[in-house]
Amino acid sequence: MLLSELLTRMTCGDMEGEELDDAVAAITNAPSNPQEEWVDSDAQAYALELINQLGGFIASSDKIDELHEQIQEMFDEFPDFPYALLEDRERGVLPYYEWLDDELAKRAVDEGGYDLIQIEGSGTDNMDALIVYRRDTADIIQAAALMGVTIQRPLTYFRAVLAQVEANKSR
């Protein structure tokens, strides 16, 4: 997949024309011109430049309720943060991500619903998340991996964490 197609999919087709061309050039050149002095790999340079170029499409915060507010602003109508779901300390934030997954699946139904993905590698505690078409999630993750950039679904990640915790308890 070409970088331009990856960016198009990561923005649900909203990045185009000169903006897309400029983003492709910046990301392509990121390893030779990293944004930060501490960048120590091409993959990290690509990840940081992806986050930089997609800034207007990303929800980013180290607090889940603040991240939710940014996601909420992306839609005309979207439910408030469901604080009650976090009362079950055993399951951590997984109930929120399950709820969010259901909410996103109900939107853009003609395109197969939306999905939440996270770009790793910013060097901060922030979660840098994008809303993408669910049908494109696997291709986005795979194409980013070819650049060495880790993109994952938080829902999948937190399900794996909970499964590991449960496995450790049973030992």
PDB file of C-alpha atoms in Angstrom:
ATOM      1  CA  MET A   1       0.000   0.000   0.000  1.00  0.00           C
ATOM      2  CA  LEU A   2       1.332   3.418  -0.895  1.00  0.00           C
ATOM      3  CA  LEU A   3       1.834   5.941   1.891  1.00  0.00           C
ATOM      4  CA  SER A   4      -0.760   8.213   0.287  1.00  0.00           C
ATOM      5  CA  GLU A   5      -3.321   5.390   0.436  1.00  0.00           C
ATOM      6  CA  LEU A   6      -2.412   4.679   4.062  1.00  0.00           C
ATOM      7  CA  LEU A   7      -2.965   8.321   5.023  1.00  0.00           C
ATOM      8  CA  THR A   8      -6.213   8.404   3.058  1.00  0.00           C
ATOM      9  CA  ARG A   9      -7.465   5.373   4.957  1.00  0.00           C
ATOM     10  CA  MET A  10      -6.248   6.751   8.292  1.00  0.00           C
ATOM     11  CA  THR A  11      -8.326   9.907   7.680  1.00  0.00           C
ATOM     12  CA  CYS A  12     -11.400   8.201   6.179  1.00  0.00           C
ATOM     13  CA  GLY A  13     -10.639  10.007   2.925  1.00  0.00           C
ATOM     14  CA  ASP A  14     -10.560  13.472   4.476  1.00  0.00           C
ATOM     15  CA  MET A  15      -6.891  14.184   3.706  1.00  0.00           C
ATOM     16  CA  GLU A  16      -6.393  14.895   0.025  1.00  0.00           C
ATOM     17  CA  GLY A  17      -4.693  17.109  -2.543  1.00  0.00           C
ATOM     18  CA  GLU A  18      -1.780  19.283  -1.481  1.00  0.00           C
ATOM     19  CA  GLU A  19      -2.283  18.459   2.206  1.00  0.00           C
ATOM     20  CA  LEU A  20      -1.879  14.749   1.392  1.00  0.00           C
ATOM     21  CA  ASP A  21       1.137  15.363  -0.855  1.00  0.00           C
ATOM     22  CA  ASP A  22       2.849  17.463   1.826  1.00  0.00           C
ATOM     23  CA  ALA A  23       2.162  14.825   4.492  1.00  0.00           C
ATOM     24  CA  VAL A  24       3.569  12.043   2.292  1.00  0.00           C
ATOM     25  CA  ALA A  25       6.735  14.079   1.682  1.00  0.00           C
ATOM     26  CA  ALA A  26       7.189  14.906   5.377  1.00  0.00           C
ATOM     27  CA  ILE A  27       6.695  11.293   6.496  1.00  0.00           C
ATOM     28  CA  THR A  28       8.940   9.938   3.746  1.00  0.00           C
ATOM     29  CA  ASN A  29      11.726  12.320   4.803  1.00  0.00           C
ATOM     30  CA  ALA A  30      11.205  11.827   8.550  1.00  0.00           C
ATOM     31  CA  PRO A  31      14.184   9.476   9.139  1.00  0.00           C
ATOM     32  CA  SER A  32      16.607  11.963   7.589  1.00  0.00           C
ATOM     33  CA  ASN A  33      14.997  14.929   9.334  1.00  0.00           C
ATOM     34  CA  PRO A  34      13.570  13.720  12.667  1.00  0.00           C
ATOM     35  CA  GLN A  35      11.321  16.080  14.641  1.00  0.00           C
ATOM     36  CA  GLU A  36      13.109  15.395  17.921  1.00  0.00           C
ATOM     37  CA  GLU A  37      16.799  14.926  18.784  1.00  0.00           C
ATOM     38  CA  TRP A  38      16.030  11.857  20.902  1.00  0.00           C
ATOM     39  CA  VAL A  39      14.616   9.869  17.962  1.00  0.00           C
ATOM     40  CA  ASP A  40      16.835   6.823  17.567  1.00  0.00           C
ATOM     41  CA  SER A  41      15.236   4.816  14.758  1.00  0.00           C
ATOM     42  CA  ASP A  42      13.553   5.262  11.403  1.00  0.00           C
ATOM     43  CA  ALA A  43      10.416   3.646  12.811  1.00  0.00           C
ATOM     44  CA  GLN A  44      10.215   6.157  15.634  1.00  0.00           C
ATOM     45  CA  ALA A  45      10.767   9.025  13.192  1.00  0.00           C
ATOM     46  CA  TYR A  46       7.954   7.699  10.995  1.00  0.00           C
ATOM     47  CA  ALA A  47       5.629   7.301  13.991  1.00  0.00           C
ATOM     48  CA  LEU A  48       6.263  10.817  15.253  1.00  0.00           C
ATOM     49  CA  GLU A  49       5.794  12.334  11.810  1.00  0.00           C
ATOM     50  CA  LEU A  50       2.600  10.337  11.258  1.00  0.00           C
ATOM     51  CA  ILE A  51       1.248  11.728  14.523  1.00  0.00           C
ATOM     52  CA  ASN A  52       2.379  15.222  13.538  1.00  0.00           C
ATOM     53  CA  GLN A  53       0.832  15.072  10.071  1.00  0.00           C
ATOM     54  CA  LEU A  54      -2.408  13.528  11.314  1.00  0.00           C
ATOM     55  CA  GLY A  55      -2.726  15.937  14.245  1.00  0.00           C
ATOM     56  CA  GLY A  56      -6.072  17.324  13.121  1.00  0.00           C
ATOM     57  CA  PHE A  57      -7.511  13.819  12.941  1.00  0.00           C
ATOM     58  CA  ILE A  58      -6.076  12.449  16.194  1.00  0.00           C
ATOM     59  CA  ALA A  59      -7.573  12.349  19.656  1.00  0.00           C
ATOM     60  CA  SER A  60      -4.652  12.515  22.098  1.00  0.00           C
ATOM     61  CA  SER A  61      -4.552  12.433  25.885  1.00  0.00           C
ATOM     62  CA  ASP A  62      -3.109  10.530  28.809  1.00  0.00           C
ATOM     63  CA  LYS A  63      -6.541  10.507  30.475  1.00  0.00           C
ATOM     64  CA  ILE A  64      -9.248   8.264  29.095  1.00  0.00           C
ATOM     65  CA  ASP A  65     -12.132  10.646  29.814  1.00  0.00           C
ATOM     66  CA  GLU A  66     -10.309  13.508  28.057  1.00  0.00           C
ATOM     67  CA  LEU A  67      -9.605  11.237  25.113  1.00  0.00           C
ATOM     68  CA  HIS A  68     -13.312  10.420  25.043  1.00  0.00           C
ATOM     69  CA  GLU A  69     -14.223  14.115  24.955  1.00  0.00           C
ATOM     70  CA  GLN A  70     -12.052  14.541  21.866  1.00  0.00           C
ATOM     71  CA  ILE A  71     -13.663  11.512  20.227  1.00  0.00           C
ATOM     72  CA  GLN A  72     -17.071  12.906  21.163  1.00  0.00           C
ATOM     73  CA  GLU A  73     -16.232  16.171  19.370  1.00  0.00           C
ATOM     74  CA  MET A  74     -15.661  14.233  16.137  1.00  0.00           C
ATOM     75  CA  PHE A  75     -19.364  13.370  15.934  1.00  0.00           C
ATOM     76  CA  ASP A  76     -22.551  15.413  15.799  1.00  0.00           C
ATOM     77  CA  GLU A  77     -24.078  13.314  18.556  1.00  0.00           C
ATOM     78  CA  PHE A  78     -22.104  10.980  20.770  1.00  0.00           C
ATOM     79  CA  PRO A  79     -22.780   9.803  24.329  1.00  0.00           C
ATOM     80  CA  ASP A  80     -20.916  11.261  27.286  1.00  0.00           C
ATOM     81  CA  PHE A  81     -18.156   9.318  28.959  1.00  0.00           C
ATOM     82  CA  PRO A  82     -19.666   6.312  30.782  1.00  0.00           C
ATOM     83  CA  TYR A  83     -17.935   6.669  34.168  1.00  0.00           C
ATOM     84  CA  ALA A  84     -20.028   3.864  35.682  1.00  0.00           C
ATOM     85  CA  LEU A  85     -18.268   1.336  33.436  1.00  0.00           C
ATOM     86  CA  LEU A  86     -14.985   1.953  35.241  1.00  0.00           C
ATOM     87  CA  GLU A  87     -16.338   0.980  38.662  1.00  0.00           C
ATOM     88  CA  ASP A  88     -15.283  -2.641  38.117  1.00  0.00           C
ATOM     89  CA  ARG A  89     -11.592  -2.270  38.997  1.00  0.00           C
ATOM     90  CA  GLU A  90     -10.894  -5.904  38.065  1.00  0.00           C
ATOM     91  CA  ARG A  91     -11.537  -5.232  34.375  1.00  0.00           C
ATOM     92  CA  GLY A  92      -9.791  -1.838  34.288  1.00  0.00           C
ATOM     93  CA  VAL A  93     -10.619   0.239  31.208  1.00  0.00           C
ATOM     94  CA  LEU A  94     -11.701  -2.749  29.102  1.00  0.00           C
ATOM     95  CA  PRO A  95     -15.450  -2.129  29.681  1.00  0.00           C
ATOM     96  CA  TYR A  96     -15.027   1.385  28.281  1.00  0.00           C
ATOM     97  CA  TYR A  97     -13.305   0.144  25.130  1.00  0.00           C
ATOM     98  CA  GLU A  98     -15.961  -2.549  24.644  1.00  0.00           C
ATOM     99  CA  TRP A  99     -18.668   0.107  24.993  1.00  0.00           C
ATOM    100  CA  LEU A 100     -16.808   2.477  22.656  1.00  0.00           C
ATOM    101  CA  ASP A 101     -16.367  -0.292  20.081  1.00  0.00           C
ATOM    102  CA  ASP A 102     -20.130  -0.855  20.067  1.00  0.00           C
ATOM    103  CA  GLU A 103     -20.804   2.878  19.735  1.00  0.00           C
ATOM    104  CA  LEU A 104     -18.354   3.263  16.844  1.00  0.00           C
ATOM    105  CA  ALA A 105     -19.724   0.196  15.055  1.00  0.00           C
ATOM    106  CA  LYS A 106     -23.166   1.853  14.960  1.00  0.00           C
ATOM    107  CA  ARG A 107     -21.839   4.774  12.918  1.00  0.00           C
ATOM    108  CA  ALA A 108     -20.831   4.873   9.228  1.00  0.00           C
ATOM    109  CA  VAL A 109     -22.716   1.617   8.802  1.00  0.00           C
ATOM    110  CA  ASP A 110     -22.490   1.816   4.990  1.00  0.00           C
ATOM    111  CA  GLU A 111     -18.686   1.693   5.353  1.00  0.00           C
ATOM    112  CA  GLY A 112     -18.802  -1.133   7.896  1.00  0.00           C
ATOM    113  CA  GLY A 113     -18.706   1.071  10.990  1.00  0.00           C
ATOM    114  CA  TYR A 114     -15.850   2.913  12.644  1.00  0.00           C
ATOM    115  CA  ASP A 115     -12.981   1.549  14.696  1.00  0.00           C
ATOM    116  CA  LEU A 116     -10.496   3.093  17.138  1.00  0.00           C
ATOM    117  CA  ILE A 117      -6.800   2.580  16.495  1.00  0.00           C
ATOM    118  CA  GLN A 118      -3.773   3.872  18.362  1.00  0.00           C
ATOM    119  CA  ILE A 119      -0.381   4.908  16.968  1.00  0.00           C
ATOM    120  CA  GLU A 120       2.478   3.863  19.243  1.00  0.00           C
ATOM    121  CA  GLY A 121       5.856   5.562  19.485  1.00  0.00           C
ATOM    122  CA  SER A 122       5.203   9.172  20.418  1.00  0.00           C
ATOM    123  CA  GLY A 123       7.540   8.964  23.387  1.00  0.00           C
ATOM    124  CA  THR A 124       4.825  10.280  25.714  1.00  0.00           C
ATOM    125  CA  ASP A 125       2.150   8.747  27.926  1.00  0.00           C
ATOM    126  CA  ASN A 126      -0.517  10.066  25.566  1.00  0.00           C
ATOM    127  CA  MET A 127      -2.729   7.750  23.632  1.00  0.00           C
ATOM    128  CA  ASP A 128      -2.737   8.980  20.034  1.00  0.00           C
ATOM    129  CA  ALA A 129      -5.939   7.565  18.584  1.00  0.00           C
ATOM    130  CA  LEU A 130      -7.695   7.745  15.240  1.00  0.00           C
ATOM    131  CA  ILE A 131     -11.209   6.860  14.191  1.00  0.00           C
ATOM    132  CA  VAL A 132     -11.022   4.827  10.967  1.00  0.00           C
ATOM    133  CA  TYR A 133     -13.371   2.717   8.938  1.00  0.00           C
ATOM    134  CA  ARG A 134     -13.476  -0.735  10.495  1.00  0.00           C
ATOM    135  CA  ARG A 135     -13.008  -2.338   7.078  1.00  0.00           C
ATOM    136  CA  ASP A 136      -9.591  -0.614   6.795  1.00  0.00           C
ATOM    137  CA  THR A 137      -8.214  -1.440  10.253  1.00  0.00           C
ATOM    138  CA  ALA A 138      -6.261  -4.582   9.358  1.00  0.00           C
ATOM    139  CA  ASP A 139      -4.760  -2.996   6.224  1.00  0.00           C
ATOM    140  CA  ILE A 140      -3.726   0.129   8.164  1.00  0.00           C
ATOM    141  CA  ILE A 141      -2.050  -1.947  10.871  1.00  0.00           C
ATOM    142  CA  GLN A 142      -0.246  -4.067   8.291  1.00  0.00           C
ATOM    143  CA  ALA A 143       0.901  -1.136   6.131  1.00  0.00           C
ATOM    144  CA  ALA A 144       2.180   0.794   9.149  1.00  0.00           C
ATOM    145  CA  ALA A 145       4.075  -2.295  10.323  1.00  0.00           C
ATOM    146  CA  LEU A 146       6.006  -2.272   7.033  1.00  0.00           C
ATOM    147  CA  MET A 147       7.411   1.112   8.134  1.00  0.00           C
ATOM    148  CA  GLY A 148       8.121  -0.279  11.593  1.00  0.00           C
ATOM    149  CA  VAL A 149       5.252   1.712  13.119  1.00  0.00           C
ATOM    150  CA  THR A 150       3.037  -0.060  15.625  1.00  0.00           C
ATOM    151  CA  ILE A 151      -0.659   0.631  15.319  1.00  0.00           C
ATOM    152  CA  GLN A 152      -3.122  -1.376  17.331  1.00  0.00           C
ATOM    153  CA  ARG A 153      -6.707  -1.498  18.462  1.00  0.00           C
ATOM    154  CA  PRO A 154      -6.866  -0.534  22.172  1.00  0.00           C
ATOM    155  CA  LEU A 155      -9.758  -2.977  22.580  1.00  0.00           C
ATOM    156  CA  THR A 156      -7.565  -5.871  21.412  1.00  0.00           C
ATOM    157  CA  TYR A 157      -4.694  -4.689  23.611  1.00  0.00           C
ATOM    158  CA  PHE A 158      -6.770  -4.412  26.790  1.00  0.00           C
ATOM    159  CA  ARG A 159      -8.470  -7.761  26.163  1.00  0.00           C
ATOM    160  CA  ALA A 160      -4.996  -9.329  25.952  1.00  0.00           C
ATOM    161  CA  VAL A 161      -3.918  -7.580  29.159  1.00  0.00           C
ATOM    162  CA  LEU A 162      -6.983  -8.855  31.019  1.00  0.00           C
ATOM    163  CA  ALA A 163      -6.430 -12.380  29.664  1.00  0.00           C
ATOM    164  CA  GLN A 164      -2.821 -12.277  30.909  1.00  0.00           C
ATOM    165  CA  VAL A 165      -3.926 -11.063  34.343  1.00  0.00           C
ATOM    166  CA  GLU A 166      -6.489 -13.871  34.519  1.00  0.00           C
ATOM    167  CA  ALA A 167      -3.885 -16.425  33.426  1.00  0.00           C
ATOM    168  CA  ASN A 168      -1.476 -15.226  36.118  1.00  0.00           C
ATOM    169  CA  LYS A 169      -4.195 -15.521  38.765  1.00  0.00           C
ATOM    170  CA  SER A 170      -4.885 -19.138  37.867  1.00  0.00           C
ATOM    171  CA  ARG A 171      -1.248 -20.169  38.307  1.00  0.00           C
TER     172      ARG A 171
END
